[in-house]
Amino acid sequence: MITLALSKGRIFEETLPLLAAAGIEVTEDPEKSRKLILSTNRPDVRVVLVRATDVPTYVQHGGADIGVAGKDTLIEHSGSNGDHDGLYQPLDLNIAKCRMSVAVRADFDYATAVKQGSRIRVATKYTTIASEHFANKGVHVDLIKLYGSMELAPLIGVADAIVDLVSTGNTLKANHLVEVEEIMQISSRLVVNQASLKLKREAIRQLIQAFESAIPA
Ligand code: PRP
């Protein structure tokens, strides 16, 4: 049995064509049921639905053999060097693409605020990425860890800036925030449990190969 960990939403939707290339079809719709273990047309493959941030944890602990997780999630899980903690990252799947950016209120002077040696208050869910980014610029950062709705923090004076994912930019626009710096491009990667890679070598090798053949340009 091969267990694949996915999160609901964009990653799930954009992984379906990759699974199809491997001859795998998920036979249940996660939007229509509360089930956490989904069967597929293949008796030897199942999908487990977990929170996006939990995908690396499940794969690392062998609860799933493979998983799909965003670069953001992987960096926050294991640091920017990746590839440790029993997690192997063989493929960038080029799906669920967006960017990690810094955004501020339109009336905030970001250029002055990030002069070397200055101090800035940053609200984010992505504390590893944010602290590395500002450390590289030589800017002291007071990090405020939030779990969602980060756009609110600069609006009510809790932070000067946010570090968040931007896709269309609509969320920023709706909250009168402007993107002032792109930190990195984000896409989702395949992660594989290192023990599974040895014990289920052939099955996993075939999956990786099929996924690789179907990566969108
Ligand atoms: C992300 C991100 C922004 C939004 C950006 O949230 O945190 O809020 O998407 O997308 P846009 O640029 O297209 O408006 P997501 O919907 O993934 O949910 P989350 O708040 O749970 O992370």
PDB file of C-alpha atoms and ligand atoms in Angstrom:
ATOM      1  CA  MET A   1       0.000   0.000   0.000  1.00  0.00           C
ATOM      2  CA  ILE A   2       1.204   3.485  -0.921  1.00  0.00           C
ATOM      3  CA  THR A   3      -0.234   6.359   1.135  1.00  0.00           C
ATOM      4  CA  LEU A   4      -0.161   9.862  -0.345  1.00  0.00           C
ATOM      5  CA  ALA A   5      -0.704  12.899   1.910  1.00  0.00           C
ATOM      6  CA  LEU A   6      -2.415  15.898   0.333  1.00  0.00           C
ATOM      7  CA  SER A   7      -4.105  19.041   1.605  1.00  0.00           C
ATOM      8  CA  LYS A   8      -7.540  20.132   0.419  1.00  0.00           C
ATOM      9  CA  GLY A   9      -7.899  22.968  -2.067  1.00  0.00           C
ATOM     10  CA  ARG A  10      -5.376  24.048  -4.672  1.00  0.00           C
ATOM     11  CA  ILE A  11      -2.763  21.399  -3.932  1.00  0.00           C
ATOM     12  CA  PHE A  12      -5.355  18.608  -4.085  1.00  0.00           C
ATOM     13  CA  GLU A  13      -6.891  19.938  -7.317  1.00  0.00           C
ATOM     14  CA  GLU A  14      -3.563  20.506  -9.056  1.00  0.00           C
ATOM     15  CA  THR A  15      -2.186  17.119  -7.994  1.00  0.00           C
ATOM     16  CA  LEU A  16      -5.072  15.245  -9.666  1.00  0.00           C
ATOM     17  CA  PRO A  17      -3.630  15.529 -13.224  1.00  0.00           C
ATOM     18  CA  LEU A  18      -0.272  14.260 -11.943  1.00  0.00           C
ATOM     19  CA  LEU A  19      -1.996  11.289 -10.336  1.00  0.00           C
ATOM     20  CA  ALA A  20      -3.890  10.665 -13.576  1.00  0.00           C
ATOM     21  CA  ALA A  21      -0.545  10.428 -15.384  1.00  0.00           C
ATOM     22  CA  ALA A  22       0.312   7.631 -12.960  1.00  0.00           C
ATOM     23  CA  GLY A  23      -3.017   5.911 -13.700  1.00  0.00           C
ATOM     24  CA  ILE A  24      -4.419   6.918 -10.316  1.00  0.00           C
ATOM     25  CA  GLU A  25      -7.884   8.361  -9.918  1.00  0.00           C
ATOM     26  CA  VAL A  26      -9.248   9.487  -6.559  1.00  0.00           C
ATOM     27  CA  THR A  27     -12.747   7.992  -6.352  1.00  0.00           C
ATOM     28  CA  GLU A  28     -14.115  10.302  -3.656  1.00  0.00           C
ATOM     29  CA  ASP A  29     -14.581  14.075  -3.680  1.00  0.00           C
ATOM     30  CA  PRO A  30     -13.084  15.712  -0.562  1.00  0.00           C
ATOM     31  CA  GLU A  31     -15.385  18.720  -0.959  1.00  0.00           C
ATOM     32  CA  LYS A  32     -18.431  16.449  -0.614  1.00  0.00           C
ATOM     33  CA  SER A  33     -17.411  14.346   2.334  1.00  0.00           C
ATOM     34  CA  ARG A  34     -15.672  14.643   5.677  1.00  0.00           C
ATOM     35  CA  LYS A  35     -13.639  11.511   5.121  1.00  0.00           C
ATOM     36  CA  LEU A  36      -9.919  11.799   5.771  1.00  0.00           C
ATOM     37  CA  ILE A  37      -8.852   8.629   3.966  1.00  0.00           C
ATOM     38  CA  LEU A  38      -9.858   8.565   0.311  1.00  0.00           C
ATOM     39  CA  SER A  39      -9.696   5.492  -1.868  1.00  0.00           C
ATOM     40  CA  THR A  40      -8.494   5.447  -5.456  1.00  0.00           C
ATOM     41  CA  ASN A  41      -9.115   3.223  -8.465  1.00  0.00           C
ATOM     42  CA  ARG A  42      -5.988   1.349  -7.385  1.00  0.00           C
ATOM     43  CA  PRO A  43      -6.366  -0.950  -4.378  1.00  0.00           C
ATOM     44  CA  ASP A  44      -2.707  -0.335  -3.496  1.00  0.00           C
ATOM     45  CA  VAL A  45      -2.940   3.489  -3.387  1.00  0.00           C
ATOM     46  CA  ARG A  46      -4.833   5.700  -0.946  1.00  0.00           C
ATOM     47  CA  VAL A  47      -4.897   9.423  -0.243  1.00  0.00           C
ATOM     48  CA  VAL A  48      -4.976  10.958   3.228  1.00  0.00           C
ATOM     49  CA  LEU A  49      -6.192  14.531   3.669  1.00  0.00           C
ATOM     50  CA  VAL A  50      -4.283  16.618   6.179  1.00  0.00           C
ATOM     51  CA  ARG A  51      -3.645  20.286   6.904  1.00  0.00           C
ATOM     52  CA  ALA A  52      -1.073  21.725   4.493  1.00  0.00           C
ATOM     53  CA  THR A  53       1.364  22.393   7.340  1.00  0.00           C
ATOM     54  CA  ASP A  54       1.037  18.782   8.544  1.00  0.00           C
ATOM     55  CA  VAL A  55       2.007  17.115   5.231  1.00  0.00           C
ATOM     56  CA  PRO A  56       5.776  17.086   5.988  1.00  0.00           C
ATOM     57  CA  THR A  57       5.108  15.782   9.498  1.00  0.00           C
ATOM     58  CA  TYR A  58       2.985  12.845   8.287  1.00  0.00           C
ATOM     59  CA  VAL A  59       5.539  11.923   5.638  1.00  0.00           C
ATOM     60  CA  GLN A  60       8.460  12.318   8.024  1.00  0.00           C
ATOM     61  CA  HIS A  61       6.852   9.965  10.550  1.00  0.00           C
ATOM     62  CA  GLY A  62       5.846   7.413   7.934  1.00  0.00           C
ATOM     63  CA  GLY A  63       2.097   8.064   8.255  1.00  0.00           C
ATOM     64  CA  ALA A  64       2.292   8.667   4.525  1.00  0.00           C
ATOM     65  CA  ASP A  65       4.914   7.406   2.083  1.00  0.00           C
ATOM     66  CA  ILE A  66       4.738  10.488  -0.088  1.00  0.00           C
ATOM     67  CA  GLY A  67       3.109  13.892  -0.007  1.00  0.00           C
ATOM     68  CA  VAL A  68       2.763  17.189  -1.809  1.00  0.00           C
ATOM     69  CA  ALA A  69       3.706  20.348   0.080  1.00  0.00           C
ATOM     70  CA  GLY A  70       4.444  23.973  -0.761  1.00  0.00           C
ATOM     71  CA  LYS A  71       8.001  25.259  -0.642  1.00  0.00           C
ATOM     72  CA  ASP A  72       6.819  27.679   2.073  1.00  0.00           C
ATOM     73  CA  THR A  73       5.546  24.814   4.223  1.00  0.00           C
ATOM     74  CA  LEU A  74       8.727  22.804   3.700  1.00  0.00           C
ATOM     75  CA  ILE A  75      10.999  25.681   4.671  1.00  0.00           C
ATOM     76  CA  GLU A  76       8.962  26.394   7.789  1.00  0.00           C
ATOM     77  CA  HIS A  77       9.090  22.674   8.635  1.00  0.00           C
ATOM     78  CA  SER A  78      12.756  21.900   8.087  1.00  0.00           C
ATOM     79  CA  GLY A  79      14.611  25.138   7.417  1.00  0.00           C
ATOM     80  CA  SER A  80      15.880  26.368   4.074  1.00  0.00           C
ATOM     81  CA  ASN A  81      18.410  23.575   3.558  1.00  0.00           C
ATOM     82  CA  GLY A  82      15.599  21.009   3.162  1.00  0.00           C
ATOM     83  CA  ASP A  83      16.340  17.320   2.601  1.00  0.00           C
ATOM     84  CA  HIS A  84      16.778  16.353   6.230  1.00  0.00           C
ATOM     85  CA  ASP A  85      14.521  14.884   8.921  1.00  0.00           C
ATOM     86  CA  GLY A  86      13.936  11.717   6.874  1.00  0.00           C
ATOM     87  CA  LEU A  87      12.245  13.727   4.125  1.00  0.00           C
ATOM     88  CA  TYR A  88      13.456  13.391   0.578  1.00  0.00           C
ATOM     89  CA  GLN A  89      12.394  16.088  -1.946  1.00  0.00           C
ATOM     90  CA  PRO A  90      12.942  14.634  -5.412  1.00  0.00           C
ATOM     91  CA  LEU A  91      10.713  16.892  -7.522  1.00  0.00           C
ATOM     92  CA  ASP A  92       9.459  20.427  -7.895  1.00  0.00           C
ATOM     93  CA  LEU A  93       5.968  19.786  -9.289  1.00  0.00           C
ATOM     94  CA  ASN A  94       5.532  23.372 -10.491  1.00  0.00           C
ATOM     95  CA  ILE A  95       1.930  23.455  -9.201  1.00  0.00           C
ATOM     96  CA  ALA A  96       0.086  25.729  -6.741  1.00  0.00           C
ATOM     97  CA  LYS A  97       2.384  28.550  -7.772  1.00  0.00           C
ATOM     98  CA  CYS A  98       2.445  31.866  -5.961  1.00  0.00           C
ATOM     99  CA  ARG A  99       5.039  34.075  -4.282  1.00  0.00           C
ATOM    100  CA  MET A 100       6.090  34.988  -0.765  1.00  0.00           C
ATOM    101  CA  SER A 101       6.158  38.737  -0.390  1.00  0.00           C
ATOM    102  CA  VAL A 102       6.400  41.625   2.013  1.00  0.00           C
ATOM    103  CA  ALA A 103       3.386  43.946   2.067  1.00  0.00           C
ATOM    104  CA  VAL A 104       2.719  47.191   3.925  1.00  0.00           C
ATOM    105  CA  ARG A 105       0.096  49.918   4.160  1.00  0.00           C
ATOM    106  CA  ALA A 106       0.231  52.244   1.185  1.00  0.00           C
ATOM    107  CA  ASP A 107       1.260  55.129   3.476  1.00  0.00           C
ATOM    108  CA  PHE A 108       4.161  53.227   5.086  1.00  0.00           C
ATOM    109  CA  ASP A 109       7.686  54.176   3.941  1.00  0.00           C
ATOM    110  CA  TYR A 110       9.183  50.684   3.547  1.00  0.00           C
ATOM    111  CA  ALA A 111      12.417  51.846   1.875  1.00  0.00           C
ATOM    112  CA  THR A 112      13.335  53.951   4.900  1.00  0.00           C
ATOM    113  CA  ALA A 113      12.144  51.317   7.372  1.00  0.00           C
ATOM    114  CA  VAL A 114      14.542  48.682   6.011  1.00  0.00           C
ATOM    115  CA  LYS A 115      17.703  50.755   5.956  1.00  0.00           C
ATOM    116  CA  GLN A 116      20.567  48.727   7.490  1.00  0.00           C
ATOM    117  CA  GLY A 117      20.409  48.487  11.239  1.00  0.00           C
ATOM    118  CA  SER A 118      16.806  49.622  11.539  1.00  0.00           C
ATOM    119  CA  ARG A 119      13.981  47.788  13.295  1.00  0.00           C
ATOM    120  CA  ILE A 120      10.651  46.657  11.846  1.00  0.00           C
ATOM    121  CA  ARG A 121       7.583  44.842  13.243  1.00  0.00           C
ATOM    122  CA  VAL A 122       6.493  42.017  10.963  1.00  0.00           C
ATOM    123  CA  ALA A 123       3.392  39.860  11.350  1.00  0.00           C
ATOM    124  CA  THR A 124       3.495  36.475   9.659  1.00  0.00           C
ATOM    125  CA  LYS A 125       2.700  32.785   9.733  1.00  0.00           C
ATOM    126  CA  TYR A 126       6.079  32.205   8.020  1.00  0.00           C
ATOM    127  CA  THR A 127       8.537  33.122  10.765  1.00  0.00           C
ATOM    128  CA  THR A 128      11.519  31.173   9.394  1.00  0.00           C
ATOM    129  CA  ILE A 129      11.264  32.745   5.944  1.00  0.00           C
ATOM    130  CA  ALA A 130      10.635  36.216   7.378  1.00  0.00           C
ATOM    131  CA  SER A 131      13.472  36.150   9.899  1.00  0.00           C
ATOM    132  CA  GLU A 132      15.988  34.883   7.308  1.00  0.00           C
ATOM    133  CA  HIS A 133      14.869  37.501   4.808  1.00  0.00           C
ATOM    134  CA  PHE A 134      15.307  40.439   7.157  1.00  0.00           C
ATOM    135  CA  ALA A 135      18.495  39.036   8.688  1.00  0.00           C
ATOM    136  CA  ASN A 136      19.997  38.940   5.174  1.00  0.00           C
ATOM    137  CA  LYS A 137      19.146  42.620   4.788  1.00  0.00           C
ATOM    138  CA  GLY A 138      20.687  43.474   8.158  1.00  0.00           C
ATOM    139  CA  VAL A 139      17.325  44.627   9.491  1.00  0.00           C
ATOM    140  CA  HIS A 140      16.243  43.827  13.057  1.00  0.00           C
ATOM    141  CA  VAL A 141      12.817  42.313  13.078  1.00  0.00           C
ATOM    142  CA  ASP A 142      10.219  41.942  15.807  1.00  0.00           C
ATOM    143  CA  LEU A 143       8.207  38.953  14.609  1.00  0.00           C
ATOM    144  CA  ILE A 144       4.566  38.595  15.495  1.00  0.00           C
ATOM    145  CA  LYS A 145       3.427  35.050  14.818  1.00  0.00           C
ATOM    146  CA  LEU A 146      -0.114  34.822  13.447  1.00  0.00           C
ATOM    147  CA  TYR A 147      -2.056  31.861  12.044  1.00  0.00           C
ATOM    148  CA  GLY A 148      -4.211  33.692   9.486  1.00  0.00           C
ATOM    149  CA  SER A 149      -5.775  37.000   8.403  1.00  0.00           C
ATOM    150  CA  MET A 150      -2.345  38.606   8.534  1.00  0.00           C
ATOM    151  CA  GLU A 151      -3.546  41.507   6.384  1.00  0.00           C
ATOM    152  CA  LEU A 152      -5.302  42.856   9.418  1.00  0.00           C
ATOM    153  CA  ALA A 153      -2.139  43.439  11.478  1.00  0.00           C
ATOM    154  CA  PRO A 154      -0.791  46.544   9.653  1.00  0.00           C
ATOM    155  CA  LEU A 155      -4.300  47.978   9.366  1.00  0.00           C
ATOM    156  CA  ILE A 156      -4.814  48.078  13.102  1.00  0.00           C
ATOM    157  CA  GLY A 157      -1.272  49.020  14.018  1.00  0.00           C
ATOM    158  CA  VAL A 158      -0.026  45.690  15.354  1.00  0.00           C
ATOM    159  CA  ALA A 159       2.715  45.438  12.700  1.00  0.00           C
ATOM    160  CA  ASP A 160       4.489  47.593  10.094  1.00  0.00           C
ATOM    161  CA  ALA A 161       4.561  44.833   7.499  1.00  0.00           C
ATOM    162  CA  ILE A 162       3.384  41.319   6.762  1.00  0.00           C
ATOM    163  CA  VAL A 163       5.109  38.416   5.059  1.00  0.00           C
ATOM    164  CA  ASP A 164       2.488  36.333   3.264  1.00  0.00           C
ATOM    165  CA  LEU A 165       1.678  34.374   0.143  1.00  0.00           C
ATOM    166  CA  VAL A 166       0.422  36.399  -2.797  1.00  0.00           C
ATOM    167  CA  SER A 167      -1.290  34.847  -5.770  1.00  0.00           C
ATOM    168  CA  THR A 168      -3.632  37.222  -7.603  1.00  0.00           C
ATOM    169  CA  GLY A 169      -2.946  40.116  -5.217  1.00  0.00           C
ATOM    170  CA  ASN A 170      -6.683  40.531  -4.619  1.00  0.00           C
ATOM    171  CA  THR A 171      -6.462  39.975  -0.865  1.00  0.00           C
ATOM    172  CA  LEU A 172      -3.839  42.720  -0.499  1.00  0.00           C
ATOM    173  CA  LYS A 173      -5.810  45.098  -2.709  1.00  0.00           C
ATOM    174  CA  ALA A 174      -9.035  44.504  -0.797  1.00  0.00           C
ATOM    175  CA  ASN A 175      -7.215  45.475   2.401  1.00  0.00           C
ATOM    176  CA  HIS A 176      -5.362  48.502   0.969  1.00  0.00           C
ATOM    177  CA  LEU A 177      -1.950  46.886   1.306  1.00  0.00           C
ATOM    178  CA  VAL A 178       0.818  47.051  -1.289  1.00  0.00           C
ATOM    179  CA  GLU A 179       3.399  44.433  -2.154  1.00  0.00           C
ATOM    180  CA  VAL A 180       6.802  46.056  -1.659  1.00  0.00           C
ATOM    181  CA  GLU A 181       9.190  43.127  -2.018  1.00  0.00           C
ATOM    182  CA  GLU A 182       9.076  39.616  -3.386  1.00  0.00           C
ATOM    183  CA  ILE A 183      11.014  37.184  -1.178  1.00  0.00           C
ATOM    184  CA  MET A 184      10.716  34.032  -3.290  1.00  0.00           C
ATOM    185  CA  GLN A 185       8.665  32.176  -5.840  1.00  0.00           C
ATOM    186  CA  ILE A 186       6.658  29.321  -4.333  1.00  0.00           C
ATOM    187  CA  SER A 187       5.487  26.051  -5.855  1.00  0.00           C
ATOM    188  CA  SER A 188       4.667  22.631  -4.472  1.00  0.00           C
ATOM    189  CA  ARG A 189       7.133  19.764  -4.212  1.00  0.00           C
ATOM    190  CA  LEU A 190       6.913  16.031  -3.858  1.00  0.00           C
ATOM    191  CA  VAL A 191       8.189  14.767  -0.512  1.00  0.00           C
ATOM    192  CA  VAL A 192       9.032  11.141   0.149  1.00  0.00           C
ATOM    193  CA  ASN A 193       9.651   9.262   3.376  1.00  0.00           C
ATOM    194  CA  GLN A 194      13.248   7.981   3.265  1.00  0.00           C
ATOM    195  CA  ALA A 195      12.377   4.539   4.670  1.00  0.00           C
ATOM    196  CA  SER A 196       9.518   4.124   2.157  1.00  0.00           C
ATOM    197  CA  LEU A 197      11.949   5.023  -0.582  1.00  0.00           C
ATOM    198  CA  LYS A 198      13.977   1.945   0.340  1.00  0.00           C
ATOM    199  CA  LEU A 199      11.173  -0.445   1.297  1.00  0.00           C
ATOM    200  CA  LYS A 200       8.791   0.420  -1.575  1.00  0.00           C
ATOM    201  CA  ARG A 201      11.464   1.424  -4.047  1.00  0.00           C
ATOM    202  CA  GLU A 202       9.876   0.216  -7.290  1.00  0.00           C
ATOM    203  CA  ALA A 203       6.356   1.538  -6.632  1.00  0.00           C
ATOM    204  CA  ILE A 204       7.685   4.926  -5.555  1.00  0.00           C
ATOM    205  CA  ARG A 205      10.145   5.143  -8.429  1.00  0.00           C
ATOM    206  CA  GLN A 206       7.257   4.571 -10.877  1.00  0.00           C
ATOM    207  CA  LEU A 207       5.157   7.251  -9.196  1.00  0.00           C
ATOM    208  CA  ILE A 208       7.986   9.779  -9.284  1.00  0.00           C
ATOM    209  CA  GLN A 209       8.576   9.027 -12.948  1.00  0.00           C
ATOM    210  CA  ALA A 210       4.886   9.414 -13.865  1.00  0.00           C
ATOM    211  CA  PHE A 211       4.620  12.657 -11.880  1.00  0.00           C
ATOM    212  CA  GLU A 212       7.754  13.977 -13.547  1.00  0.00           C
ATOM    213  CA  SER A 213       6.325  13.294 -17.014  1.00  0.00           C
ATOM    214  CA  ALA A 214       3.218  15.350 -16.201  1.00  0.00           C
ATOM    215  CA  ILE A 215       4.738  18.425 -14.523  1.00  0.00           C
ATOM    216  CA  PRO A 216       3.117  21.518 -16.041  1.00  0.00           C
ATOM    217  CA  ALA A 217       5.426  23.922 -17.880  1.00  0.00           C
TER     218      ALA A 217
HETATM  219  C1  PRP B   1      -3.453  32.950   0.998  1.00  0.00           C
HETATM  220  C2  PRP B   1      -2.688  34.111   1.589  1.00  0.00           C
HETATM  221  C3  PRP B   1      -3.520  35.314   1.225  1.00  0.00           C
HETATM  222  C4  PRP B   1      -4.194  34.876  -0.050  1.00  0.00           C
HETATM  223  C5  PRP B   1      -3.496  35.500  -1.221  1.00  0.00           C
HETATM  224  O1  PRP B   1      -4.369  32.510   1.911  1.00  0.00           O
HETATM  225  O2  PRP B   1      -2.513  33.971   2.982  1.00  0.00           O
HETATM  226  O3  PRP B   1      -4.460  35.589   2.229  1.00  0.00           O
HETATM  227  O4  PRP B   1      -4.087  33.460  -0.158  1.00  0.00           O
HETATM  228  O5  PRP B   1      -4.147  35.181  -2.434  1.00  0.00           O
HETATM  229  P1  PRP B   1      -4.508  36.307  -3.501  1.00  0.00           P
HETATM  230  O6  PRP B   1      -3.264  37.090  -3.757  1.00  0.00           O
HETATM  231  O7  PRP B   1      -4.946  35.535  -4.723  1.00  0.00           O
HETATM  232  O8  PRP B   1      -5.606  37.138  -2.938  1.00  0.00           O
HETATM  233  P2  PRP B   1      -5.132  31.129   1.676  1.00  0.00           P
HETATM  234  O9  PRP B   1      -6.360  31.351   0.896  1.00  0.00           O
HETATM  235  O10 PRP B   1      -4.182  30.103   1.140  1.00  0.00           O
HETATM  236  O11 PRP B   1      -5.580  30.735   3.125  1.00  0.00           O
HETATM  237  P3  PRP B   1      -4.814  30.905   4.528  1.00  0.00           P
HETATM  238  O12 PRP B   1      -5.150  32.273   4.982  1.00  0.00           O
HETATM  239  O13 PRP B   1      -5.407  29.818   5.353  1.00  0.00           O
HETATM  240  O14 PRP B   1      -3.344  30.712   4.265  1.00  0.00           O
END
